[in-house]
mmCIF file of C-alpha atoms in Angstrom:
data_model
loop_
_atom_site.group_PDB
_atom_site.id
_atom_site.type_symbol
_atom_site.label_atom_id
_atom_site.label_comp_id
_atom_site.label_asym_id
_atom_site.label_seq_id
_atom_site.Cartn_x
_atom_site.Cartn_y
_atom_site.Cartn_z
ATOM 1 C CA UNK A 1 -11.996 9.740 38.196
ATOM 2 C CA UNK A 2 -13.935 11.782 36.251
ATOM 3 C CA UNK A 3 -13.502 12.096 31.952
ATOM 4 C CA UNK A 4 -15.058 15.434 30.511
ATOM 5 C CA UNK A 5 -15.856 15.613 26.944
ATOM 6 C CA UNK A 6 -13.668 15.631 24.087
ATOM 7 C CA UNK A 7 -14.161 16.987 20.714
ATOM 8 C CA UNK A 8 -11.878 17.011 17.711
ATOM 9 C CA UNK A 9 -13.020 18.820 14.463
ATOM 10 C CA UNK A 10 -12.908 16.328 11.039
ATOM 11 C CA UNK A 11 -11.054 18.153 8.068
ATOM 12 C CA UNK A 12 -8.905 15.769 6.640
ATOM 13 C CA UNK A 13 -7.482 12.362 7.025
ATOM 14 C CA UNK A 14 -4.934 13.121 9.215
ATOM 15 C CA UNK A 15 -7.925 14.103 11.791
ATOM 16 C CA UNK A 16 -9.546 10.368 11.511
ATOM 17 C CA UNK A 17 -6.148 9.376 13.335
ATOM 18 C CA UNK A 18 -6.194 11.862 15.906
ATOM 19 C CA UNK A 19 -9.875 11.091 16.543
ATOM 20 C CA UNK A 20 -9.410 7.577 17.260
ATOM 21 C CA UNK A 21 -6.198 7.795 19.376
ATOM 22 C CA UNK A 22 -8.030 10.401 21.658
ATOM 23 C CA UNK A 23 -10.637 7.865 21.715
ATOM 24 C CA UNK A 24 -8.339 4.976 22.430
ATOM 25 C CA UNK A 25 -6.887 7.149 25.068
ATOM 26 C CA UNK A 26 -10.656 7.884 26.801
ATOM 27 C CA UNK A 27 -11.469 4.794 26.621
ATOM 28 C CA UNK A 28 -8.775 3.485 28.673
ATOM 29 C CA UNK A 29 -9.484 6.421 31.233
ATOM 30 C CA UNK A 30 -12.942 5.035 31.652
ATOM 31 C CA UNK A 31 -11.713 1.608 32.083
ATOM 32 C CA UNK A 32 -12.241 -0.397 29.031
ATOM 33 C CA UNK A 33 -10.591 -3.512 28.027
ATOM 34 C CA UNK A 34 -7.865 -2.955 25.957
ATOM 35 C CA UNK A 35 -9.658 -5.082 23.234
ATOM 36 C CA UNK A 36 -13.014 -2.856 23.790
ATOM 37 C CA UNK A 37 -10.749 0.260 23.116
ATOM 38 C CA UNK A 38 -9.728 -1.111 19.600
ATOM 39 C CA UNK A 39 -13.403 -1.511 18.691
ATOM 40 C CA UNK A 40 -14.435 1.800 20.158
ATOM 41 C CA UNK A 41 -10.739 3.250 17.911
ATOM 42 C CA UNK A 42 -11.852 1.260 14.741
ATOM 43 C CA UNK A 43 -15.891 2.528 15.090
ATOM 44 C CA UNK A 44 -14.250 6.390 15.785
ATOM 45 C CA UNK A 45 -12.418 5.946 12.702
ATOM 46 C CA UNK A 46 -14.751 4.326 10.544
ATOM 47 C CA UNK A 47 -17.259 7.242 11.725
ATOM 48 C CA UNK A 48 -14.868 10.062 11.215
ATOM 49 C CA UNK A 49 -13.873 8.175 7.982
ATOM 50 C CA UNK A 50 -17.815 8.774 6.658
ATOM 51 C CA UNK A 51 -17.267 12.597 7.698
ATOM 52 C CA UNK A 52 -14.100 13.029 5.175
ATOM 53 C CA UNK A 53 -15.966 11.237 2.813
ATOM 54 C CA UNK A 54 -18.817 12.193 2.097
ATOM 55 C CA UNK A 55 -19.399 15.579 4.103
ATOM 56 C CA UNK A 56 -15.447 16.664 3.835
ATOM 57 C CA UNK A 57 -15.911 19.080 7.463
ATOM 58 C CA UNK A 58 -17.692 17.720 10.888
ATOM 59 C CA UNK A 59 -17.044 16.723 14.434
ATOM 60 C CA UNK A 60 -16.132 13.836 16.631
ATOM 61 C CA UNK A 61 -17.488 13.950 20.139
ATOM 62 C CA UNK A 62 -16.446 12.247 23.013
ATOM 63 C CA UNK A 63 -18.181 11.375 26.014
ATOM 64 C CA UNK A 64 -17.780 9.384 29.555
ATOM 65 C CA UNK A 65 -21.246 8.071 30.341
ATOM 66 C CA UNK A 66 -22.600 6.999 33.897
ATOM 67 C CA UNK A 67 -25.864 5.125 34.271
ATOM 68 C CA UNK A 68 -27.200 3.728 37.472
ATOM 69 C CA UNK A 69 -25.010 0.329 37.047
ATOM 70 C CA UNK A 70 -22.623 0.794 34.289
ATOM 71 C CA UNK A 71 -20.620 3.270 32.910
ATOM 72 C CA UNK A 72 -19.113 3.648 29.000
ATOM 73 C CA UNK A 73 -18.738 5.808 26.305
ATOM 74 C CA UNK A 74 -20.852 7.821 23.573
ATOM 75 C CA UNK A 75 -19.525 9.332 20.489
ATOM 76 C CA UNK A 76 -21.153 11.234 18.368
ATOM 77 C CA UNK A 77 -20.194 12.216 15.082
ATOM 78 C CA UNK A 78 -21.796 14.866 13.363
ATOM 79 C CA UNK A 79 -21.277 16.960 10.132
ATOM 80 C CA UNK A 80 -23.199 19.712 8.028
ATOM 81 C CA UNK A 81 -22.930 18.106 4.640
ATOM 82 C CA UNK A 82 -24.871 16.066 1.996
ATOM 83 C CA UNK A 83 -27.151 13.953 4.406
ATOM 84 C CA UNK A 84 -27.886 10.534 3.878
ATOM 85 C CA UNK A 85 -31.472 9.900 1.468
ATOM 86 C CA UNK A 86 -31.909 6.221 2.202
ATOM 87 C CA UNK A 87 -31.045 5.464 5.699
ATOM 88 C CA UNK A 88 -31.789 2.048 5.560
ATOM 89 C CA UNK A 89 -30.427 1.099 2.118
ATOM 90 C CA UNK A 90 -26.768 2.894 3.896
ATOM 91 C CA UNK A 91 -27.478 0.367 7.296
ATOM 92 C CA UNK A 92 -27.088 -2.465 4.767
ATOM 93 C CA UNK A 93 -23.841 -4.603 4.433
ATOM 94 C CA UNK A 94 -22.139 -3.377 1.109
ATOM 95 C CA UNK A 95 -23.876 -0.736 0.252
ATOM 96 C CA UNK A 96 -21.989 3.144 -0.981
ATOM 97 C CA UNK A 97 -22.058 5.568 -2.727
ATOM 98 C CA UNK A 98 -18.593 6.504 -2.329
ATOM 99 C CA UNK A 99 -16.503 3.761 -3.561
ATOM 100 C CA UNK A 100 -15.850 2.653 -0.514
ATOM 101 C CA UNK A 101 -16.293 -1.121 0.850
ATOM 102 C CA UNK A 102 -20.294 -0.060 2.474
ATOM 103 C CA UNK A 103 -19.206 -1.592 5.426
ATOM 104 C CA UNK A 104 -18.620 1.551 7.482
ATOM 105 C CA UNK A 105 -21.973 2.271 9.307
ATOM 106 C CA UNK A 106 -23.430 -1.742 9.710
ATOM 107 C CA UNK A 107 -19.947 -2.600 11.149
ATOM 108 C CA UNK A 108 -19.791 0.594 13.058
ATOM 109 C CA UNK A 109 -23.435 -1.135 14.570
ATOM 110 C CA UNK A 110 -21.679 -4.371 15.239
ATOM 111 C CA UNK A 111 -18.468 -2.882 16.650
ATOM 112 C CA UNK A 112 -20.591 -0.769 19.283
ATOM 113 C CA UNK A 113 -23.288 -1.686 21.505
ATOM 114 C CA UNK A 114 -26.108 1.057 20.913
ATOM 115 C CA UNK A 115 -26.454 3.123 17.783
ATOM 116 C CA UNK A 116 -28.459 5.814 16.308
ATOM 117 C CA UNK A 117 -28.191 7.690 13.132
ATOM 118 C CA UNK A 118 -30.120 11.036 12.179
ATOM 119 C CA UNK A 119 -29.819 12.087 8.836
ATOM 120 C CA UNK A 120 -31.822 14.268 5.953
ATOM 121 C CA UNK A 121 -30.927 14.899 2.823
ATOM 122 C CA UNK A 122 -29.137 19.077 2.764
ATOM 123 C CA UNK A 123 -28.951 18.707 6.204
ATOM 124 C CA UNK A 124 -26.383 16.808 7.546
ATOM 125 C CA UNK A 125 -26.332 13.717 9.475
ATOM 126 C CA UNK A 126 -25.472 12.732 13.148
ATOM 127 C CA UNK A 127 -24.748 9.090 14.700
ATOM 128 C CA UNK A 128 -24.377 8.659 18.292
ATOM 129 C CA UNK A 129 -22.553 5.032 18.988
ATOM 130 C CA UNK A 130 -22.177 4.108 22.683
ATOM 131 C CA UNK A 131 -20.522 0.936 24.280
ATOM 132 C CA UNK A 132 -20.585 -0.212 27.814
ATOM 133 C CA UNK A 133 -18.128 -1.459 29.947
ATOM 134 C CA UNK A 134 -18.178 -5.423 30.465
ATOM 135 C CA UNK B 1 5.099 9.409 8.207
ATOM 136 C CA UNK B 2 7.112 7.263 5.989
ATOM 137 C CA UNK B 3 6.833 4.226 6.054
ATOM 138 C CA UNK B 4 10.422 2.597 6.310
ATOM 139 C CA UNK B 5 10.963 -0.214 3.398
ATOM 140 C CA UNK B 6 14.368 -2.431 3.888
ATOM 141 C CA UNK B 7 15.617 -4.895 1.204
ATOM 142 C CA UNK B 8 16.082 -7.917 2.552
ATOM 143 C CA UNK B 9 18.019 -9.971 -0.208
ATOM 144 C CA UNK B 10 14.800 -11.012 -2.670
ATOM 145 C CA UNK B 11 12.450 -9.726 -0.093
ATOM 146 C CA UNK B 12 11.488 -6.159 0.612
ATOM 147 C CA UNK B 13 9.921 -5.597 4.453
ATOM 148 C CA UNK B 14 7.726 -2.645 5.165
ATOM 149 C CA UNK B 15 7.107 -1.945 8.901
ATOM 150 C CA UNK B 16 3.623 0.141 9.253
ATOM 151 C CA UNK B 17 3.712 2.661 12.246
ATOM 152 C CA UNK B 18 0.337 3.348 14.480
ATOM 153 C CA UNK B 19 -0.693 6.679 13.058
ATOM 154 C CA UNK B 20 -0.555 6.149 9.500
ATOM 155 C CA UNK B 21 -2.865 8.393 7.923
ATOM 156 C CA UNK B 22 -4.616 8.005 4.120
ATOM 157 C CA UNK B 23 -1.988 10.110 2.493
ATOM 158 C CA UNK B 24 0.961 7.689 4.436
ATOM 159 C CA UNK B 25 -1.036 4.794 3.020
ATOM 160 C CA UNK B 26 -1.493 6.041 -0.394
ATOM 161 C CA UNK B 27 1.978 7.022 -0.463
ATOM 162 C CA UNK B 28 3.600 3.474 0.440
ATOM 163 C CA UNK B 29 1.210 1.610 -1.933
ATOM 164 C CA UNK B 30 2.639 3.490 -4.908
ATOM 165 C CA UNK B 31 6.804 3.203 -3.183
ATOM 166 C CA UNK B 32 6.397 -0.629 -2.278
ATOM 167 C CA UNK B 33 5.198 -1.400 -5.804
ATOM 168 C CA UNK B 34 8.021 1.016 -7.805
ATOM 169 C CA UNK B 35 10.641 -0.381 -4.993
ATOM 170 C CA UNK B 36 9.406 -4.217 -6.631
ATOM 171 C CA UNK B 37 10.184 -2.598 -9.526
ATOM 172 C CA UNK B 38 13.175 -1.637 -9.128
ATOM 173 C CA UNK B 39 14.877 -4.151 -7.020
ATOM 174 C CA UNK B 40 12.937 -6.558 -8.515
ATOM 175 C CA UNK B 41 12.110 -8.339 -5.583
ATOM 176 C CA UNK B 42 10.174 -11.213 -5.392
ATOM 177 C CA UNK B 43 8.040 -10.602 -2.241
ATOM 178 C CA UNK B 44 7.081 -8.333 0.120
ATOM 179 C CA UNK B 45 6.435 -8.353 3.547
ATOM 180 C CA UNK B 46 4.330 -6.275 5.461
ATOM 181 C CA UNK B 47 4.569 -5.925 9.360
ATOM 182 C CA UNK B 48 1.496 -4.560 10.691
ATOM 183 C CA UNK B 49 2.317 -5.326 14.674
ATOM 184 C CA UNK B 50 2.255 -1.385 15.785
ATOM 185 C CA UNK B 51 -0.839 -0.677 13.775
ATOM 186 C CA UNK B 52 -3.675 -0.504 16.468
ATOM 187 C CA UNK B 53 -6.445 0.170 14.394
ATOM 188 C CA UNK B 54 -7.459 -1.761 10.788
ATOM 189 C CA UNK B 55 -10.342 0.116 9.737
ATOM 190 C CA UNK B 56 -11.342 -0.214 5.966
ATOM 191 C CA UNK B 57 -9.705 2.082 4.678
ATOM 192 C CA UNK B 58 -6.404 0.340 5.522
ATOM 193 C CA UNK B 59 -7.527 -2.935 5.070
ATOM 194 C CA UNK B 60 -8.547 -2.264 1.668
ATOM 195 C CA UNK B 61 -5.000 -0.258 0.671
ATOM 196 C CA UNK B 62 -3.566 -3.544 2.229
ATOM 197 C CA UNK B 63 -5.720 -5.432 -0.388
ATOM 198 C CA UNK B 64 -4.721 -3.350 -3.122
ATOM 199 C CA UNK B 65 -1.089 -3.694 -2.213
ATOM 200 C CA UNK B 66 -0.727 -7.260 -2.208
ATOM 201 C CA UNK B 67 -2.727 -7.387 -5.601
ATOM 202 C CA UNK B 68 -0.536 -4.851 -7.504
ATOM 203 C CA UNK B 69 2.020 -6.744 -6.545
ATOM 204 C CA UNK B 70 0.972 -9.737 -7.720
ATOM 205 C CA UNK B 71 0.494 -8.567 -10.925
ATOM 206 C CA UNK B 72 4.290 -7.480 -10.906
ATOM 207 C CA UNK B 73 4.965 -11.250 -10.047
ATOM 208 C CA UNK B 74 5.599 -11.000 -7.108
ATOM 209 C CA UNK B 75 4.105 -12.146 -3.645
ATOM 210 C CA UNK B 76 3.027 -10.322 -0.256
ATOM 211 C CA UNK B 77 2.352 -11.326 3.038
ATOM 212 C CA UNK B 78 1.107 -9.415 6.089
ATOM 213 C CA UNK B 79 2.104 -10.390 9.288
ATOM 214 C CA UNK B 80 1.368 -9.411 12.616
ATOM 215 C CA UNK B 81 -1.855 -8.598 12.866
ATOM 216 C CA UNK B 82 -2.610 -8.355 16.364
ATOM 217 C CA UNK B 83 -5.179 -10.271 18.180
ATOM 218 C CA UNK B 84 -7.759 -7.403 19.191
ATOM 219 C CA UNK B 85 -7.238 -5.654 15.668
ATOM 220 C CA UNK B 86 -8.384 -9.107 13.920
ATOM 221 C CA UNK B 87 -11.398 -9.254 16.171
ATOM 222 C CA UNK B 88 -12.156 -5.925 15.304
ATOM 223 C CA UNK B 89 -11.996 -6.485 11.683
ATOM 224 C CA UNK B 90 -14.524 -9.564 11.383
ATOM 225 C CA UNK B 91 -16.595 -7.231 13.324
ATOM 226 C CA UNK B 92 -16.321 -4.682 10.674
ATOM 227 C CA UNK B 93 -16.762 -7.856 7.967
ATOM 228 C CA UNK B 94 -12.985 -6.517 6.489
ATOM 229 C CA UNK B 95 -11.419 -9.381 5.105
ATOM 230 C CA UNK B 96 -7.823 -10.186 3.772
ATOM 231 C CA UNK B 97 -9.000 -12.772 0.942
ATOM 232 C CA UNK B 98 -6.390 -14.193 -1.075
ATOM 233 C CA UNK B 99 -3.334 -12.562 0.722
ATOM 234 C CA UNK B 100 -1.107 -14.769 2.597
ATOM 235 C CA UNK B 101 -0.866 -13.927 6.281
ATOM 236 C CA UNK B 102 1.362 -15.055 8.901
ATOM 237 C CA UNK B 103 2.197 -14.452 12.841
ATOM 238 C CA UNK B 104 5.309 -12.318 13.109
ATOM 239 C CA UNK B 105 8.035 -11.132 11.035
ATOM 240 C CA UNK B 106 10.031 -14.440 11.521
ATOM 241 C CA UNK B 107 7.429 -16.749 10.618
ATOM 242 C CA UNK B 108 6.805 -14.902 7.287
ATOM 243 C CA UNK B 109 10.587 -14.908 6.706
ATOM 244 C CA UNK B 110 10.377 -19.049 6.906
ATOM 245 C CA UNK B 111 7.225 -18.899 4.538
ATOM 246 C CA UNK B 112 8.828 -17.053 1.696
ATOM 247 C CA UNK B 113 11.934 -19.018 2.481
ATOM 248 C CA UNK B 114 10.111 -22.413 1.819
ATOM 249 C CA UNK B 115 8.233 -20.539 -1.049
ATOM 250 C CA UNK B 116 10.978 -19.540 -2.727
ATOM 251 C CA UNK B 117 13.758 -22.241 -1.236
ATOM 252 C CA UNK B 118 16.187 -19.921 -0.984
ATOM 253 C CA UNK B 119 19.295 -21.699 0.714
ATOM 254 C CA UNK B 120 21.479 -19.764 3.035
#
């Protein structure tokens, strides 16, 4: 069976639900664990969470991923706003500049198996999570 | 989506759905604490069993719940918090501190019941 890509645009906080049920949704199509799903839902909506936030517009994309001996997913959330200036001060536990708890992108890291983050100051920032299947 | 809110004698019980949004949350924090008021209950329960997903967000409005109404005098407990969502939730490091939890709706009927000794 074969899962294409989904995307659903971030505008408001109605759209962090939507993201994380479609993700729910894909990642029972590609076979995760019912638990794994709630960690890849929570991590979608912690991520799409950080878009309302602090960039107000971006994306959620969602991807089935196939390597040689596993298979899992990747999303990648994206947006065109503020950027992030200290990347690694933001990868610490309880750190924001929001008012939020700080907890979003280090438990997003724990919650998922591989992460990367891209992010400049005026020009937006991008983090692409994946998780393989057990 | 509303959240529905019974009164159950002393008690008021608040049943979360699985697609609550901000706004939803927002909105029942501020109608559980003026429905305290107003009935002047002495506890609330919340039932989190369809919620699928307890990012921080929620987890924090679930905070902020239980400690407005303590400072009405009153008590909350959540219950049903589902296995996978309370794995997910150390993972994210969201705690609960200092508000009582409990398995289901019936077992945090029997707390407040003890708590408050209320005799049938």
């Amino acid at each position: 069976m074969s899962v294409g890509e989904i995307r659903v645009e971030i505008n408001s906080d109605q759209d962090i639900v939507i993201a994380r049920q479609k993700g729910r949704v894909m990642a029972g199509e590609l076979g995760f664990s019912s638990g794994d799903a709630t960690l890849i839902a929570t991590a979608i909506s912690e991520l799409a969470r950080n878009i309302v936030s602090y960039a107000r517009t971006g994306q959620i994309k969602l991807k089935g991923i196939h390597g040689s001996s596993r298979s899992g997913i990747l999303v990648i959330a994206s947006d065109d706003g503020p950027g992030i200036i200290d990347i690694r001060q933001a990868l610490r536990d309880g750190f924001s500049t929001s008012g939020s708890l700080g907890l979003g992108l280090p438990g997003v890291r724990r919650l998922m198996d591989e992460f990367e983050i891209n992010s400049q100051p005026g020009k937006g920032t991008m983090v692409a999570v994946k998780k393989w299947r057990q | 989506m509303e959240v529905p809110i019974l009164k159950q004698g002393a008690f008021l019980i608040a049943t979360f759905q699985a697609a609550l949004s901000d706004a939803d949350l927002n909105q029942l924090r501020m109608g559980l604490v003026q429905q305290v008021v107003k009935f002047r209950s002495r506890a609330v329960i919340v039932d989190v069993t369809a919620m699928d997903v307890m990012d921080s967000f929620a987890s924090r409005t679930l905070r902020e719940i239980a400690h407005m109404i303590r400072l009405r005098g009153a008590e909350t407990v959540i219950v049903g918090i589902q296995p996978e969502v309370a794995f997910a939730m150390v993972q994210l490091g969201l705690t609960l501190e200092g508000v009582a939890t409990a398995l289901d709706l019936e077992e945090g009927l029997a707390y407040l019941n003890e708590r408050f000794r209320i005799t049938k």
